[in-house]
Coordinates of C-alpha atoms and ligand atoms in Angstrom, one line a residue:
M1 CA -34.5 84.9 -48.4
P2 CA -35.5 83.1 -51.6
H3 CA -32.2 81.4 -52.6
S4 CA -33.3 81.4 -56.2
L5 CA -32.4 85.1 -56.4
F6 CA -28.7 84.2 -56.1
C7 CA -28.6 80.8 -57.6
R8 CA -30.5 81.2 -60.8
R9 CA -30.5 84.8 -61.9
S10 CA -27.1 86.1 -61.3
A11 CA -23.7 84.5 -60.5
S12 CA -21.9 87.6 -59.2
P13 CA -23.8 88.1 -55.9
L14 CA -23.2 84.4 -55.1
I15 CA -19.5 84.7 -55.6
A16 CA -19.4 87.9 -53.4
A17 CA -21.4 86.2 -50.6
L18 CA -19.1 83.1 -50.7
S19 CA -15.9 85.2 -50.4
I20 CA -17.3 86.9 -47.3
A21 CA -18.4 83.6 -45.8
L22 CA -14.9 82.0 -46.4
A23 CA -13.1 85.0 -44.8
T24 CA -15.4 84.9 -41.7
A25 CA -14.9 81.1 -41.5
A26 CA -11.1 81.3 -41.6
S27 CA -11.0 83.7 -38.6
A28 CA -13.7 81.7 -36.7
Q29 CA -11.6 78.5 -36.6
T30 CA -9.3 79.9 -33.9
S31 CA -11.5 78.7 -31.0
P32 CA -10.0 75.6 -29.3
G33 CA -13.3 73.8 -29.4
P34 CA -15.2 72.0 -26.6
Q35 CA -13.5 70.0 -23.8
P36 CA -14.9 66.8 -22.3
A37 CA -16.9 67.1 -19.1
P38 CA -15.4 65.2 -16.1
L39 CA -17.1 61.8 -15.5
P40 CA -19.0 61.2 -12.3
P41 CA -16.9 59.6 -9.5
P42 CA -16.5 55.9 -10.0
I43 CA -18.8 53.5 -8.2
A44 CA -17.2 51.8 -5.2
A45 CA -15.3 48.7 -6.4
P46 CA -16.5 45.4 -4.8
A47 CA -14.3 44.2 -1.8
D48 CA -14.2 40.8 -0.3
T49 CA -15.7 42.0 3.0
P50 CA -19.1 41.3 4.5
Y51 CA -22.0 43.7 4.1
P52 CA -23.2 44.3 7.6
G53 CA -26.7 42.8 8.3
T54 CA -29.2 40.9 6.2
I55 CA -31.3 42.4 3.4
S56 CA -34.9 41.2 3.4
L57 CA -36.4 40.9 0.0
L58 CA -40.1 40.2 -0.8
V59 CA -41.3 39.7 -4.4
D60 CA -45.0 39.7 -4.9
I61 CA -46.0 38.1 -8.2
T62 CA -49.8 37.9 -7.6
D63 CA -50.6 40.5 -10.3
V64 CA -50.8 37.9 -13.1
T65 CA -53.1 40.2 -15.1
H66 CA -50.6 43.0 -15.7
R67 CA -47.6 40.7 -15.1
V68 CA -46.1 43.2 -12.7
M69 CA -43.8 42.0 -9.9
D70 CA -43.8 44.2 -6.8
V71 CA -40.5 44.3 -5.0
H72 CA -39.9 45.4 -1.4
E73 CA -36.5 45.4 0.3
S74 CA -35.4 46.3 3.7
V75 CA -31.7 47.3 3.6
P76 CA -29.7 47.8 6.8
V77 CA -27.6 51.0 6.4
E78 CA -25.4 53.5 8.1
A79 CA -25.6 57.3 7.5
G80 CA -23.7 58.5 4.5
E81 CA -23.4 57.7 0.8
L82 CA -25.0 54.5 -0.4
T83 CA -25.1 53.2 -4.0
L84 CA -27.6 50.5 -4.9
L85 CA -26.9 48.5 -8.0
Y86 CA -29.3 46.7 -10.4
P87 CA -27.5 43.6 -11.8
E88 CA -26.1 44.4 -15.3
W89 CA -23.7 41.5 -16.2
I90 CA -25.8 38.4 -16.1
P91 CA -24.0 35.0 -15.7
G92 CA -24.9 32.7 -18.5
N93 CA -25.7 35.6 -20.8
H94 CA -22.0 36.6 -20.7
S95 CA -23.1 40.2 -21.4
P96 CA -24.6 43.3 -20.0
T97 CA -28.2 42.2 -20.4
G98 CA -29.7 43.1 -17.0
P99 CA -33.2 44.4 -17.9
I100 CA -32.9 47.8 -16.3
A101 CA -35.5 49.3 -18.7
K102 CA -38.1 47.1 -17.0
L103 CA -37.5 48.6 -13.5
A104 CA -40.1 51.3 -12.6
G105 CA -41.7 52.9 -9.6
L106 CA -38.6 53.2 -7.4
V107 CA -39.4 54.7 -4.0
V108 CA -37.0 54.8 -1.1
T109 CA -38.1 55.6 2.5
A110 CA -36.7 55.6 6.0
N111 CA -38.8 55.8 9.1
G112 CA -41.8 56.5 6.9
K113 CA -40.1 59.5 5.2
R114 CA -39.3 59.6 1.5
I115 CA -35.6 59.8 0.6
D116 CA -34.4 61.1 -2.8
W117 CA -32.4 58.9 -5.1
V118 CA -30.3 59.9 -8.1
R119 CA -29.4 57.6 -10.9
D120 CA -25.7 57.7 -11.9
R121 CA -25.5 59.7 -15.2
V122 CA -23.0 57.3 -16.7
N123 CA -23.8 54.0 -15.1
V124 CA -27.6 53.8 -15.4
F125 CA -27.6 50.6 -13.3
A126 CA -26.5 52.6 -10.2
F127 CA -28.7 54.6 -7.8
H128 CA -27.1 57.0 -5.4
I129 CA -28.7 57.7 -2.0
D130 CA -27.6 60.1 0.8
V131 CA -28.6 58.2 3.9
P132 CA -29.6 60.7 6.7
Q133 CA -28.1 60.6 10.2
G134 CA -30.0 58.3 12.6
V135 CA -31.3 56.0 9.8
K136 CA -30.6 52.3 10.3
S137 CA -32.7 50.8 7.6
L138 CA -34.0 51.8 4.2
D139 CA -37.3 50.6 2.7
V140 CA -36.8 50.2 -1.1
S141 CA -39.7 49.4 -3.3
F142 CA -40.0 49.1 -7.1
Q143 CA -41.7 47.1 -9.8
F144 CA -40.3 44.8 -12.4
L145 CA -42.6 45.1 -15.5
A146 CA -42.4 41.7 -17.3
P147 CA -42.5 41.9 -21.1
L148 CA -46.1 41.6 -22.5
K149 CA -45.1 41.4 -26.1
E150 CA -42.2 39.5 -27.7
R151 CA -40.7 42.6 -29.1
E152 CA -40.2 43.9 -25.5
G153 CA -38.2 40.8 -24.6
R154 CA -38.7 37.1 -24.0
I155 CA -42.1 36.3 -22.4
S156 CA -41.2 35.0 -18.9
F157 CA -44.5 35.6 -17.1
S158 CA -47.8 34.2 -18.4
S159 CA -51.2 33.6 -16.7
K160 CA -50.0 30.0 -16.1
I161 CA -46.2 30.1 -15.6
V162 CA -43.5 32.4 -14.3
D163 CA -39.7 32.2 -14.7
L164 CA -38.3 34.4 -12.1
P165 CA -34.5 35.1 -12.1
W166 CA -33.8 37.0 -8.9
N167 CA -31.4 39.4 -10.7
E168 CA -34.5 41.0 -12.2
V169 CA -36.0 41.9 -8.9
V170 CA -33.1 43.0 -6.7
L171 CA -31.1 46.1 -5.9
Y172 CA -28.0 45.5 -3.9
P173 CA -25.3 47.7 -2.2
A174 CA -22.1 48.5 -4.2
G175 CA -18.7 47.9 -2.6
H176 CA -18.9 44.2 -1.7
F177 CA -18.5 40.8 -3.4
S178 CA -21.8 39.2 -4.1
R179 CA -20.9 36.3 -1.9
Q180 CA -20.5 38.7 1.1
I181 CA -24.1 40.2 0.9
T182 CA -26.8 38.2 2.8
F183 CA -30.4 38.1 1.7
A184 CA -33.5 36.8 3.3
P185 CA -35.7 36.1 0.2
S186 CA -39.5 35.6 0.2
I187 CA -42.1 35.3 -2.5
R188 CA -45.9 35.8 -2.6
L189 CA -47.4 33.6 -5.2
P190 CA -50.8 33.8 -7.0
E191 CA -53.4 31.7 -5.3
G192 CA -53.0 27.9 -6.0
W193 CA -49.6 28.3 -7.8
K194 CA -46.8 25.8 -7.1
F195 CA -43.1 26.7 -7.2
A196 CA -39.7 25.1 -7.5
S197 CA -36.2 26.5 -6.9
A198 CA -32.8 25.3 -5.7
L199 CA -33.2 27.7 -2.8
E200 CA -33.8 26.0 0.6
L201 CA -37.3 26.5 2.0
K202 CA -37.5 28.1 5.4
S203 CA -41.3 28.3 5.9
Q204 CA -44.5 28.6 3.9
N205 CA -47.7 30.2 5.0
G206 CA -50.3 29.7 2.2
S207 CA -49.0 31.6 -0.8
L208 CA -46.3 33.4 1.1
V209 CA -43.0 31.5 0.9
H210 CA -39.8 32.3 2.9
F211 CA -36.5 30.9 1.9
K212 CA -33.5 30.4 4.1
D213 CA -30.9 33.2 4.2
T214 CA -28.5 33.0 1.3
T215 CA -25.8 35.1 -0.3
L216 CA -26.6 37.4 -3.3
N217 CA -24.4 35.1 -5.3
T218 CA -26.5 32.0 -4.6
L219 CA -29.7 34.0 -4.8
V220 CA -29.1 35.2 -8.3
D221 CA -27.9 31.7 -9.2
S222 CA -31.1 30.1 -7.9
P223 CA -34.1 31.3 -10.0
L224 CA -37.6 30.3 -9.2
Y225 CA -40.3 28.8 -11.5
A226 CA -43.9 28.8 -10.4
G227 CA -47.1 27.9 -12.1
V228 CA -50.5 26.4 -12.2
N229 CA -49.7 23.0 -13.7
Y230 CA -46.7 21.4 -12.0
K231 CA -45.1 18.0 -11.7
R232 CA -41.9 17.1 -9.9
V233 CA -40.1 14.0 -11.2
D234 CA -37.2 12.3 -9.3
L235 CA -34.2 11.6 -11.5
S236 CA -31.8 10.9 -8.6
T237 CA -29.2 8.2 -9.2
D238 CA -28.8 7.6 -5.4
A239 CA -29.4 9.3 -2.0
D240 CA -26.2 11.3 -2.4
N241 CA -27.0 12.6 -6.0
R242 CA -30.4 14.2 -5.8
V243 CA -31.7 15.5 -9.1
Y244 CA -35.3 16.6 -10.0
L245 CA -37.2 17.6 -13.1
D246 CA -39.6 20.3 -12.1
V247 CA -42.1 20.5 -15.0
F248 CA -44.4 23.5 -15.5
A249 CA -46.8 23.4 -18.4
D250 CA -49.7 25.4 -20.0
T251 CA -52.0 22.4 -19.6
P252 CA -52.1 19.3 -17.3
A253 CA -52.0 17.1 -20.4
E254 CA -48.5 18.4 -21.4
L255 CA -47.1 17.2 -18.1
A256 CA -47.7 13.5 -19.0
M257 CA -44.6 11.5 -19.9
T258 CA -44.2 7.9 -20.9
P259 CA -42.1 5.4 -18.9
E260 CA -39.6 5.5 -21.7
Q261 CA -39.3 9.3 -21.6
L262 CA -38.8 9.2 -17.9
Q263 CA -36.1 6.5 -18.3
V264 CA -34.0 8.4 -20.8
H265 CA -34.0 11.5 -18.5
K266 CA -32.8 9.3 -15.6
N267 CA -30.2 7.8 -17.9
M268 CA -28.9 11.2 -18.7
V269 CA -28.3 12.0 -15.1
E270 CA -26.6 8.6 -14.6
Q271 CA -24.4 9.1 -17.7
A272 CA -23.3 12.5 -16.4
K273 CA -22.4 11.0 -13.1
K274 CA -20.2 8.5 -14.9
L275 CA -18.6 11.2 -17.1
F276 CA -17.8 13.7 -14.4
A277 CA -17.4 11.3 -11.4
S278 CA -18.6 14.1 -9.1
H279 CA -21.4 16.5 -8.5
H280 CA -21.3 20.1 -7.3
Y281 CA -24.8 20.7 -5.8
D282 CA -26.8 19.8 -2.7
H283 CA -29.6 18.9 -5.1
Y284 CA -30.1 19.8 -8.7
D285 CA -33.4 21.1 -10.1
F286 CA -34.2 21.3 -13.8
L287 CA -36.7 24.2 -13.9
F288 CA -38.5 23.2 -17.0
S289 CA -41.4 25.1 -18.7
L290 CA -43.3 23.5 -21.5
S291 CA -45.3 26.4 -23.1
D292 CA -46.3 28.0 -26.3
T293 CA -46.6 31.3 -24.5
V294 CA -43.5 31.5 -22.2
G295 CA -40.5 31.8 -24.5
G296 CA -37.9 29.1 -24.9
E297 CA -34.9 29.2 -22.5
G298 CA -31.7 27.5 -21.6
L299 CA -29.8 29.2 -18.8
E300 CA -27.3 27.4 -16.6
H301 CA -26.9 27.7 -12.8
H302 CA -24.9 25.8 -10.4
Q303 CA -27.7 23.8 -8.7
S304 CA -30.5 24.3 -11.2
S305 CA -31.2 25.5 -14.7
E306 CA -33.8 27.6 -16.4
D307 CA -35.1 25.4 -19.3
G308 CA -37.9 26.2 -21.6
T309 CA -39.3 24.6 -24.7
R310 CA -42.5 24.1 -26.6
G311 CA -45.6 22.6 -25.0
N312 CA -45.3 19.4 -27.1
Y313 CA -42.0 18.3 -25.5
F314 CA -43.5 15.0 -24.2
T315 CA -46.6 14.8 -26.4
D316 CA -44.8 15.0 -29.8
W317 CA -41.4 13.6 -28.9
S318 CA -40.0 13.2 -32.4
A319 CA -40.6 16.9 -33.2
G320 CA -38.0 17.9 -30.7
I321 CA -35.0 15.8 -31.8
P322 CA -32.8 18.7 -32.9
G323 CA -33.2 20.6 -29.6
R324 CA -33.2 17.5 -27.4
D325 CA -29.7 18.3 -26.0
L326 CA -31.2 21.2 -24.1
L327 CA -31.3 19.6 -20.6
A328 CA -27.9 17.7 -21.1
H329 CA -26.3 21.0 -22.1
E330 CA -27.6 23.0 -19.2
Y331 CA -26.8 20.2 -16.7
T332 CA -23.2 19.9 -18.0
H333 CA -22.8 23.6 -17.1
S334 CA -23.1 22.7 -13.5
W335 CA -19.6 21.3 -13.9
N336 CA -18.3 23.3 -16.9
G337 CA -19.2 26.9 -16.5
K338 CA -20.4 27.0 -12.9
F339 CA -18.0 24.8 -10.9
R340 CA -15.0 25.3 -13.3
R341 CA -15.1 28.8 -14.8
P342 CA -12.7 30.9 -16.9
Y343 CA -10.8 33.1 -14.5
D344 CA -11.8 36.3 -16.4
L345 CA -15.5 35.3 -16.7
W346 CA -15.8 35.0 -13.0
T347 CA -16.7 38.4 -11.5
P348 CA -17.0 39.5 -7.9
N349 CA -20.5 41.0 -8.4
F350 CA -23.0 41.5 -11.2
N351 CA -21.8 45.0 -12.3
V352 CA -18.2 44.2 -13.1
P353 CA -17.7 43.4 -16.8
M354 CA -17.1 39.8 -17.9
Q355 CA -14.4 38.8 -20.3
D356 CA -15.6 36.1 -22.7
D357 CA -12.5 34.8 -24.5
L358 CA -12.7 31.3 -23.1
L359 CA -16.3 30.7 -24.1
W360 CA -15.1 28.1 -26.6
V361 CA -14.4 26.0 -23.5
Y362 CA -17.3 27.2 -21.3
E363 CA -19.9 26.8 -24.2
G364 CA -18.0 24.8 -26.8
L365 CA -17.1 21.9 -24.6
T366 CA -20.6 22.0 -23.0
Q367 CA -22.1 21.8 -26.4
Y368 CA -19.9 18.7 -27.1
F369 CA -20.7 17.0 -23.8
G370 CA -24.3 17.9 -24.2
Y371 CA -24.5 16.0 -27.5
V372 CA -22.5 13.1 -26.0
L373 CA -24.8 12.8 -23.0
T374 CA -27.9 13.1 -25.0
A375 CA -26.7 10.2 -27.2
R376 CA -25.4 8.1 -24.3
S377 CA -28.7 8.4 -22.5
G378 CA -30.9 7.4 -25.4
M379 CA -32.6 10.8 -25.6
R380 CA -31.4 11.0 -29.2
T381 CA -30.1 8.1 -31.3
A382 CA -26.5 7.8 -32.4
E383 CA -27.6 8.1 -36.1
D384 CA -29.5 11.4 -35.3
T385 CA -26.5 12.6 -33.4
R386 CA -24.1 11.9 -36.3
D387 CA -26.5 13.5 -38.8
L388 CA -26.8 16.6 -36.6
M389 CA -23.0 16.8 -36.3
A390 CA -22.8 16.5 -40.1
Q391 CA -25.3 19.4 -40.3
I392 CA -23.1 21.5 -38.1
A393 CA -20.0 20.9 -40.3
A394 CA -22.1 21.4 -43.5
N395 CA -23.4 24.8 -42.2
F396 CA -19.8 25.9 -41.7
E397 CA -18.8 24.7 -45.1
A398 CA -21.5 27.0 -46.5
S399 CA -20.4 29.9 -44.2
P400 CA -17.4 32.0 -45.5
G401 CA -17.3 34.2 -42.3
R402 CA -14.4 32.0 -41.1
K403 CA -12.3 33.6 -43.8
W404 CA -12.2 36.9 -41.8
R405 CA -13.1 36.1 -38.3
P406 CA -11.0 33.9 -36.0
L407 CA -13.2 31.7 -33.7
V408 CA -12.0 33.4 -30.6
D409 CA -13.4 36.7 -31.8
T410 CA -16.9 35.2 -31.9
T411 CA -16.7 35.0 -28.1
N412 CA -17.1 38.8 -28.1
Q413 CA -20.5 38.4 -29.8
P414 CA -22.7 38.2 -26.6
T415 CA -21.4 41.7 -25.8
V416 CA -21.3 42.9 -29.4
S417 CA -24.9 42.1 -30.2
Q418 CA -26.5 40.8 -27.0
R419 CA -28.0 38.0 -29.0
A420 CA -30.0 40.4 -31.2
P421 CA -30.6 38.8 -34.7
V422 CA -28.0 39.6 -37.4
S423 CA -28.7 40.0 -41.1
W424 CA -25.9 37.8 -42.5
V425 CA -25.3 34.9 -40.1
S426 CA -22.9 33.0 -42.4
W427 CA -20.7 36.0 -42.9
Q428 CA -20.9 37.5 -39.4
R429 CA -20.7 34.0 -37.7
P430 CA -22.0 35.5 -34.5
E431 CA -21.6 32.8 -31.9
D432 CA -19.8 30.0 -33.7
Y433 CA -17.9 29.2 -30.5
Y434 CA -20.8 26.8 -29.6
Q435 CA -21.0 24.6 -32.7
E436 CA -17.4 25.0 -33.9
G437 CA -16.3 24.4 -30.3
L438 CA -18.2 21.1 -30.5
L439 CA -16.2 20.1 -33.6
I440 CA -12.9 21.1 -32.1
W441 CA -13.6 19.1 -28.9
L442 CA -14.6 16.1 -31.0
D443 CA -11.3 16.5 -32.8
A444 CA -9.5 16.6 -29.4
D445 CA -11.4 13.5 -28.1
T446 CA -10.7 11.4 -31.2
K447 CA -7.1 12.6 -31.2
I448 CA -6.6 11.5 -27.6
R449 CA -8.2 8.1 -28.5
E450 CA -6.0 7.8 -31.5
L451 CA -2.7 8.7 -29.7
S452 CA -3.4 6.5 -26.7
G453 CA -4.5 3.5 -28.8
G454 CA -8.0 3.7 -27.3
K455 CA -6.8 3.8 -23.7
K456 CA -7.7 7.4 -23.0
S457 CA -10.4 9.8 -24.0
L458 CA -12.0 13.2 -23.2
D459 CA -13.9 11.3 -20.5
D460 CA -10.6 11.1 -18.6
F461 CA -10.1 14.9 -19.0
A462 CA -13.7 15.4 -17.6
K463 CA -12.8 13.3 -14.5
L464 CA -9.5 15.1 -14.0
F465 CA -10.8 18.6 -14.6
Y466 CA -14.3 18.5 -13.0
G467 CA -14.2 15.4 -10.8
V468 CA -12.5 17.2 -7.9
D469 CA -14.0 18.7 -4.7
N470 CA -17.0 16.3 -4.9
G471 CA -20.0 18.0 -3.4
S472 CA -18.5 21.5 -3.4
Y473 CA -20.1 24.3 -5.3
I474 CA -17.3 26.8 -4.7
T475 CA -16.2 27.9 -8.1
R476 CA -12.7 27.0 -9.2
T477 CA -11.4 29.2 -12.0
Y478 CA -9.0 28.2 -14.8
N479 CA -7.1 29.7 -17.7
F480 CA -5.8 28.6 -21.1
D481 CA -2.7 27.0 -19.6
D482 CA -4.8 24.9 -17.1
I483 CA -6.7 23.4 -20.1
V484 CA -3.5 22.6 -21.9
T485 CA -1.9 21.1 -18.8
A486 CA -4.9 18.9 -18.1
L487 CA -5.0 17.7 -21.7
N488 CA -1.3 16.9 -21.5
T489 CA -1.8 15.0 -18.3
V490 CA -4.4 12.8 -20.1
Q491 CA -2.4 12.4 -23.3
P492 CA 0.9 14.3 -24.1
Y493 CA 0.6 16.2 -27.3
D494 CA 1.1 19.8 -28.6
W495 CA -2.3 20.8 -27.2
A496 CA -1.3 24.5 -27.1
G497 CA -0.6 24.5 -30.8
F498 CA -3.7 22.4 -31.5
L499 CA -5.9 24.9 -29.8
K500 CA -4.1 28.0 -31.0
T501 CA -4.4 27.1 -34.7
R502 CA -8.1 26.2 -34.4
V503 CA -9.3 28.8 -32.0
Y504 CA -7.0 31.9 -32.1
D505 CA -5.8 31.9 -35.7
L506 CA -7.8 32.3 -38.8
H507 CA -8.7 28.7 -39.8
P508 CA -10.4 28.7 -43.2
E509 CA -10.9 24.9 -43.2
V510 CA -13.8 23.6 -41.2
P511 CA -12.3 21.5 -38.3
E512 CA -13.6 18.1 -39.4
N513 CA -10.7 15.9 -38.3
G514 CA -13.0 14.5 -35.5
F515 CA -15.1 12.8 -38.2
T516 CA -12.1 11.1 -39.9
Q517 CA -10.4 10.2 -36.6
G518 CA -13.9 8.9 -35.5
G519 CA -14.1 6.5 -38.5
Y520 CA -16.6 8.6 -40.6
K521 CA -16.6 11.1 -43.5
L522 CA -18.9 13.9 -44.3
V523 CA -21.1 13.2 -47.4
Y524 CA -24.0 14.9 -49.1
N525 CA -26.9 13.2 -50.8
D526 CA -30.6 13.6 -51.6
T527 CA -31.9 11.5 -48.6
A528 CA -33.3 13.7 -45.8
P529 CA -31.9 12.8 -42.4
D530 CA -34.4 11.2 -40.1
W531 CA -34.4 14.1 -37.6
M532 CA -35.4 16.5 -40.3
K533 CA -38.6 14.6 -41.2
H534 CA -40.3 15.5 -37.9
A535 CA -38.4 18.6 -36.9
E536 CA -40.0 21.9 -36.2
S537 CA -37.9 25.0 -36.4
P538 CA -39.1 28.6 -36.1
R539 CA -36.3 29.5 -38.4
G540 CA -37.7 27.2 -41.1
T541 CA -36.3 24.4 -43.3
S542 CA -32.7 24.8 -44.2
F543 CA -31.5 24.8 -47.9
A544 CA -28.2 26.3 -46.8
T545 CA -26.2 23.5 -48.4
S546 CA -28.0 23.7 -51.8
L547 CA -29.6 27.0 -52.9
G548 CA -28.3 28.8 -49.8
F549 CA -31.2 29.9 -47.7
S550 CA -33.7 28.8 -45.1
V551 CA -37.4 29.3 -45.4
T552 CA -40.5 28.9 -43.2
A553 CA -43.6 27.0 -44.3
D554 CA -45.3 30.3 -45.2
G555 CA -42.4 31.3 -47.4
N556 CA -40.5 33.8 -45.2
L557 CA -36.8 33.5 -45.7
G558 CA -34.9 33.1 -42.5
S559 CA -31.3 33.5 -43.6
V560 CA -29.5 33.7 -46.9
S561 CA -25.9 32.3 -47.0
W562 CA -23.3 34.8 -48.1
D563 CA -21.9 34.0 -51.6
S564 CA -24.4 31.2 -52.1
V565 CA -26.4 30.6 -55.3
A566 CA -29.3 32.6 -53.9
F567 CA -27.1 35.4 -52.7
K568 CA -25.4 35.9 -56.0
A569 CA -28.9 36.0 -57.7
G570 CA -29.9 38.9 -55.4
I571 CA -32.1 37.1 -52.9
T572 CA -32.1 38.7 -49.5
P573 CA -33.4 37.6 -46.1
D574 CA -36.3 40.1 -46.1
M575 CA -37.9 38.4 -49.1
Q576 CA -40.9 36.1 -49.1
L577 CA -41.0 33.1 -51.4
L578 CA -44.4 32.9 -53.1
G579 CA -43.9 30.5 -56.1
V580 CA -41.7 27.8 -57.5
N581 CA -41.6 27.0 -61.2
G582 CA -45.0 28.6 -61.8
E583 CA -46.7 27.0 -58.8
T584 CA -47.5 28.3 -55.3
F585 CA -44.6 27.7 -52.9
S586 CA -44.4 24.9 -50.4
I587 CA -41.4 23.2 -48.8
A588 CA -42.2 20.0 -50.7
R589 CA -42.5 21.8 -54.1
L590 CA -39.1 23.5 -53.5
R591 CA -37.5 20.1 -52.8
E592 CA -39.1 18.6 -55.9
A593 CA -37.9 21.6 -58.0
I594 CA -34.3 21.1 -56.7
L595 CA -34.4 17.4 -57.5
G596 CA -36.0 18.2 -60.9
A597 CA -33.2 20.6 -61.8
E598 CA -30.6 18.0 -60.9
K599 CA -31.9 15.9 -63.8
S600 CA -33.1 18.5 -66.3
R601 CA -30.3 21.1 -65.7
E602 CA -33.0 23.8 -66.2
P603 CA -32.9 26.8 -63.9
I604 CA -35.3 26.9 -60.9
R605 CA -37.6 29.8 -61.2
L606 CA -38.6 31.4 -57.9
L607 CA -41.3 34.1 -57.5
L608 CA -40.3 36.3 -54.6
K609 CA -41.8 39.3 -52.8
R610 CA -39.9 42.2 -51.3
G611 CA -42.1 44.9 -49.9
D612 CA -44.7 45.5 -52.6
Q613 CA -42.4 44.3 -55.4
L614 CA -42.7 40.9 -57.0
E615 CA -39.7 39.4 -58.7
T616 CA -39.0 36.2 -60.6
I617 CA -35.5 35.0 -60.1
P618 CA -34.1 32.1 -62.0
L619 CA -31.5 30.0 -60.1
T620 CA -29.0 28.0 -62.1
Y621 CA -28.3 25.1 -59.7
D622 CA -28.2 21.4 -60.4
G623 CA -26.4 20.1 -57.3
G624 CA -29.4 18.4 -55.7
L625 CA -30.6 18.7 -52.1
R626 CA -27.1 18.0 -50.6
Y627 CA -28.3 16.7 -47.2
P628 CA -25.3 16.2 -45.0
H629 CA -24.6 12.8 -43.4
L630 CA -21.7 11.0 -41.7
Q631 CA -20.8 7.9 -43.7
R632 CA -18.8 5.1 -42.1
V633 CA -15.3 4.6 -43.6
D634 CA -14.8 0.8 -43.5
G635 CA -11.6 -0.5 -42.0
T636 CA -11.1 2.5 -39.8
P637 CA -11.5 2.5 -36.0
D638 CA -15.1 3.3 -35.1
R639 CA -14.3 5.9 -32.4
L640 CA -17.3 8.1 -32.8
D641 CA -19.7 5.3 -32.1
D642 CA -17.7 4.4 -29.0
I643 CA -18.0 8.1 -27.9
L644 CA -21.8 8.1 -28.3
A645 CA -22.4 4.6 -26.7
P646 CA -23.8 4.4 -23.1
K647 CA -21.1 3.9 -20.5
Ligands
ZN701 ZN1 -24.5 27.0 -22.6

């Protein structure tokens, strides 16, 4: 019916129709409405009882062309209901990031006959199977389809390197703790590829590798790297503390390291031994990929870590200064995170939700010790370390998100966004528990040194808290009170109040006491810090402390700081910077323009592109480049330099 008949020509038929409709509507609202459907029965909760038998697992990664991993499991079973789980909550990710969408081709058979499976309608990580009478073992096969394009996920499988976390290629029975399920893992490698893992080798027949039986817990915690170009470097401090750097690279040339580079890596292991006075592994393997194809990574495990960075790690050493704490950070996690773990972050299997509220210890203290060990080993100079700490504080100074979001709430972010990019970093402050955690632990360290007259430090806390059960890798959990008790044992103080105000309350001031107590103060000037001169960052060069954005060399804005000069002028992160003061954009020209405006007090005119629209935006700003540095305060105790000096 053409509605114009009613709407345009005559009002009266419209009124009549409305009256009828309203009357019908009133009588129609007597229905009670829909009721919720019952949920499927819950999945069996994990119990601390052994799963009978050993599950054999063979992963075939020879299809380098399609980057498809073929998985075969033989699962001992009894007749009746069985639920197989694909790991959902991944340790180190602190969130439900198990890549279930990459599982395909699931086929279950017994005695050569196909058996149906049904995915749980609510928990899509669970597959229900009705095991027929007389069946003693199930053959389970599926594929893991590794991402081919970055938008599908981090590239972990290239024609030269693979990073294989076993949680991606395993289905396991529900109803048991992961430490109570035994696996016999094997891998078939592409011809000529080498491998490394913290798993113990059982036997090798050409490219078919068998590992010793292990628990699901240790299996998932012991990823495997393999590749064409491989070098294993011994970083052990002594026969009892065996540590290896397992380097995989795109090219043989990228494996080469200088004697100085080797030495600082050895120093880092030595300094960690001194800091923690213990180790919690049989041997530790840094699984390290240097690649421009395989994505960057930093994922902790008890006896190894997945580490990945650019191909130029050794060949262009100074380019990597800002990220140089990667290995020290992941290694620290062997103590802080794996051996000692928050009681509610430890879970009995990989499908029980994790609670992340103590990540400001798990990650924040690791971030701090990672910086400290990187400096103590000589992997990064004390000056670069101080300048990078200044940059952390300066970024927080330019981030108003702390006015609404207590630090502890940021520990929910791995589950909130699963590390997807956010539009307004400085307002949302997604995962500040890392960097702000670093500042808070620096505050604590310098406070202990101040109160004890230099006799005690956070090193004593490290020995007390982590230096127990030497050689054991059985996790010991802790809670907030355990942290407070240990700090009080080192140095009595109101540590509960100290941590509550900084972590749990809104704390609008940036926690910079560690600088003052350390003998320094935060200053801003026009001199670029040394690390920035060589640094590469995919997110671009930061002007967060001046105009309020970061920008890549090709002009794409990375982030725009909330309430900054740029923000107030209408600049948004989806813009591209094309011109500066009438000339084509470059990082150098933008710096010159900021310095020029400092003298001339003239606005800086930026030409920006958003979609197909061009816009000239004048920015009134004469504050200079405002590079942050830590400046020594004469006559005060030099505690920060003592913290960063080799022990
Ligand atoms: Zn970490």
